[in-house]
Coordinates of C-alpha atoms in Angstrom, one line a residue:
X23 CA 70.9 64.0 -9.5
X24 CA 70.9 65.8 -6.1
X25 CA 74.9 67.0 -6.2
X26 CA 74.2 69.4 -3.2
X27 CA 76.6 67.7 -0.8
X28 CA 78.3 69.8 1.6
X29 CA 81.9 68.9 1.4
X30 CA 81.2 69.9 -2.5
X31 CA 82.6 73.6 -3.1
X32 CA 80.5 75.2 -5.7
X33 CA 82.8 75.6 -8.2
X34 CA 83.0 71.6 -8.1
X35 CA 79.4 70.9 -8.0
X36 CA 79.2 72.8 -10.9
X37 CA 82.0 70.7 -12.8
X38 CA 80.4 67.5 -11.3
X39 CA 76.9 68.3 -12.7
X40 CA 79.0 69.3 -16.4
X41 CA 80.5 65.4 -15.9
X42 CA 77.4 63.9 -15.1
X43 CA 75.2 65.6 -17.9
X44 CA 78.0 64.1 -19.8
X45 CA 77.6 61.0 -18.3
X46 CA 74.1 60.3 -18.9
X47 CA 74.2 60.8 -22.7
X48 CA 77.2 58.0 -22.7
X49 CA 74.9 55.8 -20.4
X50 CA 71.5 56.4 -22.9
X51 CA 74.0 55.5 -25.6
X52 CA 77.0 53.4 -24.8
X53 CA 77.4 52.8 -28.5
X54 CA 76.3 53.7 -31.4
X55 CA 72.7 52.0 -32.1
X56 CA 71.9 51.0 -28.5
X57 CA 69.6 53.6 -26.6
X58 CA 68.8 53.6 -23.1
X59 CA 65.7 55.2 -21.4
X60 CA 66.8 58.1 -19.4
X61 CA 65.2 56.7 -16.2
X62 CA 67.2 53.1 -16.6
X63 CA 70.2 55.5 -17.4
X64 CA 70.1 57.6 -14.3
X65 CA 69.4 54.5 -12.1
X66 CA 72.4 53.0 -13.5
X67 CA 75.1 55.8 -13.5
X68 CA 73.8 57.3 -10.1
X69 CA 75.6 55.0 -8.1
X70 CA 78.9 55.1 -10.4
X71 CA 79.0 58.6 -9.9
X72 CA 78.7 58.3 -6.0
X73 CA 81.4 55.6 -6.0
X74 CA 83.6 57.8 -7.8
X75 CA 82.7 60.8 -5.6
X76 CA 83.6 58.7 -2.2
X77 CA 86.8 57.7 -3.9
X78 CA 88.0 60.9 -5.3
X79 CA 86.6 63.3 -2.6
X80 CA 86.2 67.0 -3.8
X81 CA 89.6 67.5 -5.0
X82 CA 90.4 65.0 -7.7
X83 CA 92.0 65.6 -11.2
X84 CA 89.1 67.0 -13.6
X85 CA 90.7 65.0 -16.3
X86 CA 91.3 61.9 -15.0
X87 CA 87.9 62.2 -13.2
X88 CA 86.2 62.9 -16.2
X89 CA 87.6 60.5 -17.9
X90 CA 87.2 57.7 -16.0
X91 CA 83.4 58.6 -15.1
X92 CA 82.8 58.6 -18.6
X93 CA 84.6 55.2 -19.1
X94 CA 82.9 53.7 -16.3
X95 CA 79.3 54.8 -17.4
X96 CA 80.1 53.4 -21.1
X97 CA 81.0 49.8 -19.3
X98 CA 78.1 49.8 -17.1
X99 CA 75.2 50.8 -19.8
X100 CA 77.0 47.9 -22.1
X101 CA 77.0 45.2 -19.4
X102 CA 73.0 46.6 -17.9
X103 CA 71.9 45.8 -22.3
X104 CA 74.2 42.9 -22.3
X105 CA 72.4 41.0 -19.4
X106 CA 68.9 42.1 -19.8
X107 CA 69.0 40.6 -23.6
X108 CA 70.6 37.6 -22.2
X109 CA 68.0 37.4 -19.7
X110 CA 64.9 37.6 -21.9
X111 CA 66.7 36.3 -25.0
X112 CA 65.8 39.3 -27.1
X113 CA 68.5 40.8 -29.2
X114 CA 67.2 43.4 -30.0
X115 CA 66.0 44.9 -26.8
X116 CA 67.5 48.8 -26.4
X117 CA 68.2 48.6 -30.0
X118 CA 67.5 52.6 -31.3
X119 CA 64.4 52.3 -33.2
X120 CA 66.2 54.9 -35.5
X121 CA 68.8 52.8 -36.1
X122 CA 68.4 51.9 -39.8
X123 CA 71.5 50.5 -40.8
X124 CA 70.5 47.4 -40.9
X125 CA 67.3 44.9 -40.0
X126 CA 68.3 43.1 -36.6
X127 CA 70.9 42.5 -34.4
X128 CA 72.6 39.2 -34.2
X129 CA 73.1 36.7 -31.4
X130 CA 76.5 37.8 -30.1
X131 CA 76.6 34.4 -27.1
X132 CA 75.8 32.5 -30.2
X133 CA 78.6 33.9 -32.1
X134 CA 80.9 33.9 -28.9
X135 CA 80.5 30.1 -28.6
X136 CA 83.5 28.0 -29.3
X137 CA 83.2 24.0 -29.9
X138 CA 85.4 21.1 -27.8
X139 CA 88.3 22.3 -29.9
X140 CA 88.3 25.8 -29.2
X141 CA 87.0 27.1 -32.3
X142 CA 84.0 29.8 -32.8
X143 CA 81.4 26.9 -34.9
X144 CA 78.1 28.0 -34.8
X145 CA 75.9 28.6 -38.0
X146 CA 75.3 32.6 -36.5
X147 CA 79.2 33.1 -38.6
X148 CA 77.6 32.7 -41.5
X149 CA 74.9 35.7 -41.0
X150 CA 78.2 37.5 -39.6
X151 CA 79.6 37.0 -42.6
X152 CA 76.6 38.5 -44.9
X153 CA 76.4 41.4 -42.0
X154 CA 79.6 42.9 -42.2
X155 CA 80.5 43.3 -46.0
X156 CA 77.7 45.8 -46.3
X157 CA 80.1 48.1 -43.7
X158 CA 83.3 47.1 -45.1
X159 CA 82.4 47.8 -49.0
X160 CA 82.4 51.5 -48.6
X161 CA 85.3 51.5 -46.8
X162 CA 86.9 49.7 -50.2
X163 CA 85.2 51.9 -52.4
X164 CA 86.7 55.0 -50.3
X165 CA 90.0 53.9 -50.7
X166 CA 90.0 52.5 -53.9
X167 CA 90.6 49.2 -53.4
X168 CA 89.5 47.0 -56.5
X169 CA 87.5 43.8 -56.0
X170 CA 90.2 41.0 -55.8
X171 CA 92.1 42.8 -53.1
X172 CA 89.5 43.8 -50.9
X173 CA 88.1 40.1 -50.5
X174 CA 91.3 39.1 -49.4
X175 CA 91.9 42.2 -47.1
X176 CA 88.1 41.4 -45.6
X177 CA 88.7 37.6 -45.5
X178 CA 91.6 38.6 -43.3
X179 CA 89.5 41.1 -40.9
X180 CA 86.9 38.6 -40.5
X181 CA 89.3 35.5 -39.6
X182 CA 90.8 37.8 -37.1
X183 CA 88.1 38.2 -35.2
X184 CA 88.3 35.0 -33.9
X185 CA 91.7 35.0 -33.6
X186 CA 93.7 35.4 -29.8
X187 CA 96.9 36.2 -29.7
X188 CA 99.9 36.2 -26.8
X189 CA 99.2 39.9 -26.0
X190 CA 95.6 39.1 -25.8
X191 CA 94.5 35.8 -24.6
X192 CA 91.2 36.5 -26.2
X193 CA 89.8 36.8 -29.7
X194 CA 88.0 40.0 -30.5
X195 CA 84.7 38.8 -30.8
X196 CA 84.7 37.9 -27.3
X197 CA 85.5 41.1 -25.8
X198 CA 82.3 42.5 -27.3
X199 CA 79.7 43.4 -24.4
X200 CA 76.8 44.5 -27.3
X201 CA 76.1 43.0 -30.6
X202 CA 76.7 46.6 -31.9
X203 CA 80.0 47.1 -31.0
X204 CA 81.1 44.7 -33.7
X205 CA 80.5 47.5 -36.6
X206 CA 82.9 50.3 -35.3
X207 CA 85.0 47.4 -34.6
X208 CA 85.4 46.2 -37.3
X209 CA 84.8 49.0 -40.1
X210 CA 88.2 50.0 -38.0
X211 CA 90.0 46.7 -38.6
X212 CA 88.9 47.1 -41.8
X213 CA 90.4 50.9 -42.6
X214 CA 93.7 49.6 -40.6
X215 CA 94.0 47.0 -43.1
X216 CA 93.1 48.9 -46.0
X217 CA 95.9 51.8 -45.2
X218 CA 98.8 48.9 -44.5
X219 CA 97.8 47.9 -47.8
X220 CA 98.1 51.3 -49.7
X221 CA 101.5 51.6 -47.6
X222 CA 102.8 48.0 -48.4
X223 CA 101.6 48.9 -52.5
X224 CA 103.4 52.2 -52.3
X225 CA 106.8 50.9 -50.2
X226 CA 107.5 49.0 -53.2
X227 CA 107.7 51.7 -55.4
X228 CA 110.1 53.6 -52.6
X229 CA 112.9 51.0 -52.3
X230 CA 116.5 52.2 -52.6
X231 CA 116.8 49.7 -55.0
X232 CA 114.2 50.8 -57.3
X233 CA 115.8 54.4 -57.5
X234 CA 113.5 56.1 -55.2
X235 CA 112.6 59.5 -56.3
X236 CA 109.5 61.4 -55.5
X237 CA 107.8 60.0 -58.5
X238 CA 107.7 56.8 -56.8
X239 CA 105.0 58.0 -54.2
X240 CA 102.3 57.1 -55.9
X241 CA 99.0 56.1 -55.7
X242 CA 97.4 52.9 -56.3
X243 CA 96.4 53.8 -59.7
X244 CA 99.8 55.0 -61.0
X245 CA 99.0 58.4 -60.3
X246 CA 101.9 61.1 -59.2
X247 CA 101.2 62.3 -55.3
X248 CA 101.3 66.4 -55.6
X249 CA 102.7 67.4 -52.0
X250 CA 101.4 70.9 -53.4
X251 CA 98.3 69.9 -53.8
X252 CA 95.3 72.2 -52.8
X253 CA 92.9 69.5 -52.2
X254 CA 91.7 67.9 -49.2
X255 CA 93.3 66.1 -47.3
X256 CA 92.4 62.8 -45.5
X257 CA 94.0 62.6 -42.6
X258 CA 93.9 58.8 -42.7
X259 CA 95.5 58.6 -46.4
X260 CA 99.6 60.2 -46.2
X261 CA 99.2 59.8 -50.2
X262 CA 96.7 62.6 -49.8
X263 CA 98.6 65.2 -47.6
X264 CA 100.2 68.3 -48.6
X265 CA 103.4 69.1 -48.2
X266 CA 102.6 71.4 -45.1
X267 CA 100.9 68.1 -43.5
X268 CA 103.7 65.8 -44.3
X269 CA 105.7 68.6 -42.9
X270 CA 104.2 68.7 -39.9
X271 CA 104.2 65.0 -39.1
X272 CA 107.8 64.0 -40.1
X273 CA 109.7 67.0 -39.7
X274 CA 112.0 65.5 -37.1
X275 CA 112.7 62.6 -39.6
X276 CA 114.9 65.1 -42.4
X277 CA 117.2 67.5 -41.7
X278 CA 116.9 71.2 -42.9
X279 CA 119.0 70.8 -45.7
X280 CA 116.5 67.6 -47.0
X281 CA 113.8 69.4 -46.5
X282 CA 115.0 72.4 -49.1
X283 CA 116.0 70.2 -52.0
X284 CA 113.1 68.6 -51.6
X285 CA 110.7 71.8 -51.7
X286 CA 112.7 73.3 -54.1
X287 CA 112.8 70.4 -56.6
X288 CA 109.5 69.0 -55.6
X289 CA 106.9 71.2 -54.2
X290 CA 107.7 75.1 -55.7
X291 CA 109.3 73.4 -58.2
X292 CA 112.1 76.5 -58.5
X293 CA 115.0 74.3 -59.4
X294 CA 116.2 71.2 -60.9
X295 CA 119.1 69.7 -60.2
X296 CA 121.2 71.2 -63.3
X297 CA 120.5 74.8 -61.9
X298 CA 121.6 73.7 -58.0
X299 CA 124.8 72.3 -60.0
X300 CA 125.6 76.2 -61.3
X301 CA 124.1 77.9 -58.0
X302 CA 127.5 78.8 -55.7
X303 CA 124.8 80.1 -52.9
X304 CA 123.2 76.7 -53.1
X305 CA 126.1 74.4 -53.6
X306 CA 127.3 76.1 -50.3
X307 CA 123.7 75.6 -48.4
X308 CA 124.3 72.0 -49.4
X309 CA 127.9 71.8 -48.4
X310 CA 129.2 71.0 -51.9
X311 CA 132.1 73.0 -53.5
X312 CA 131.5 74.6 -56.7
X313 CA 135.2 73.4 -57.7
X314 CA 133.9 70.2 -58.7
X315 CA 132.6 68.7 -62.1
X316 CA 128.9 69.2 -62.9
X317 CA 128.6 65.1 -63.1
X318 CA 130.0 64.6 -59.5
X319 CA 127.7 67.7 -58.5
X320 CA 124.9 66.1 -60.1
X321 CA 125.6 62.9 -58.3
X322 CA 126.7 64.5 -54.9
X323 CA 123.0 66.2 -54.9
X324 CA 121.5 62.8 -55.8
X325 CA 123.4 61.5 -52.8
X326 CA 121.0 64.1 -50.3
X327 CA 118.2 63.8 -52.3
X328 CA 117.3 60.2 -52.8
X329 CA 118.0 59.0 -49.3
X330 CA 115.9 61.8 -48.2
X331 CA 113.0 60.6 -50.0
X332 CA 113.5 57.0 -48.5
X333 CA 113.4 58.0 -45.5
X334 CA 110.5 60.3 -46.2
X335 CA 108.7 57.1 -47.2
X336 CA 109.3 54.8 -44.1
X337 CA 108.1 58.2 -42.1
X338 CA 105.0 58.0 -43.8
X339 CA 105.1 54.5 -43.9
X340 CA 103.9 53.7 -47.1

């Protein structure tokens, strides 16, 4: 693309060629499994780019500029595939022939049709249905969700996208432009759901009135969450992080103090509560006098600890 103009300074020809090099690889591939010849993709983004330019002249902000060029090339590509399959009824045309995932694309109109009443009807569900558990099961098997669970957690995902709501006067399915939008879609609906369940499975185990301690984290399988642990995280799982990483995302939630005990006790594992009860120097960091009877000492530390932990838990959210 000719970006020669002469109101264009150099230095910002040479950031609008970075953005529109940029912008052709989103236009050959809007999503994931659609690919675009480079000459329809340079027909098609040309023009955005030149609209942009006449808006913007040759001062705009990179990021927002960027940003939106990139957005506007992903909406164009989608709505150019989504017309020429409607318009020669084939599915599958721009599908990348390296695209292996699966064996054909499905007829999104079809499955964006509603009956007199409103509701999505036709027969193409039922092939949705089949299509999507092959992308949701490793998503269970990643997370260790067992069988019984994860049919109801995908039964759910699936209903919902057909579902509107007040916030959005349209169901899911119906704001897809390409039949392949639907997997990234939903294989995130899917992880969304799996986490709030690990969090709603783990929450029990952290009510106040089931004496939350840090042995209540826990996994799904029973197993004690090591905030020490040298493993890998995943960032997606707060059961996984270590201690630095739960640090790091709720350390505005516990105050200096909570954060001791809790590495002391928990993570170095240096005390237990018996030695805090005969340590003046830590009595005092935790604003305890050491005049008092190692039971009420015992129970005063219990007093920071526990809460801390709680609230520990609805930081995490699980």
């Amino acid at each position: 693309m000719d970006m020669s103009k002469e109101s264009l300074s150099p230095d910002f020809q040479s950031f609008v060629t970075g953005v529109w090099n940029s912008m052709l690889q989103r236009l050959q591939c809007p999503v994931e499994g659609v690919l675009l010849p480079i000459q329809l993709a340079r027909k098609i983004g040309e023009p955005v780019l030149h609209r942009l330019l006449d808006r913007e002249g040759d001062n705009p902000s990179q990021a927002d500029f960027s940003a939106e060029a990139l957005e506007a090339a992903t909406i164009e590509a989608k709505e150019t595939v989504a017309e020429e399959r409607f318009n020669s009824k084939d599915h599958e045309k721009f599908r990348d022939p390296e695209d292996k995932r699966y064996d054909r694309n499905l007829n999104l109109p079809h499955l964006q049709e509603k009956n007199a009443s409103g509701r999505f009807h036709h027969p193409e569900w039922h092939a949705l249905n089949q299509f999507l558990k092959r992308f949701a099961s490793p998503q269970f098997r990643k997370k260790n969700i067992g069988p019984e669970d994860a049919e109801e957690i995908y039964n759910t995902a699936l209903a919902s996208l057909a579902q509107k709501t007040e916030a959005k006067p349209k169901a899911p399915i119906e704001l897809l432009r390409v039949f392949e939008e639907i997997i990234p879609n939903f294989c995130r609906l899917i992880s969304l759901r799996s986490i709030d369940w690990h969090r709603r499975q783990l929450a029990k185990k952290a009510r106040p009135d089931s004496l939350v301690n840090i042995e209540a984290m826990t996994t799904e399988e029973g197993g004690q969450v090591e905030l020490a642990d040298r493993g890998v995280s995943d960032p997606d799982e707060p059961v996984t992080w270590r201690f630095e990483e739960i640090y790091r995302q709720c350390k505005e939630h516990l105050s200096d103090t909570e954060w001791g005990l809790i590495f002391k006790i928990h993570v170095a594992q240096t005390h237990t509560i018996k030695d805090l009860v005969h340590d003046k120097k830590e009595l005092a960091d935790l604003g305890l006098s050491p005049t008092q009877s190692p039971s009420t000492l015992r129970r005063r530390i219990d007093e920071i600890l526990q809460p801390a932990l709680v609230k520990l838990a609805d930081a995490l959210e699980i």
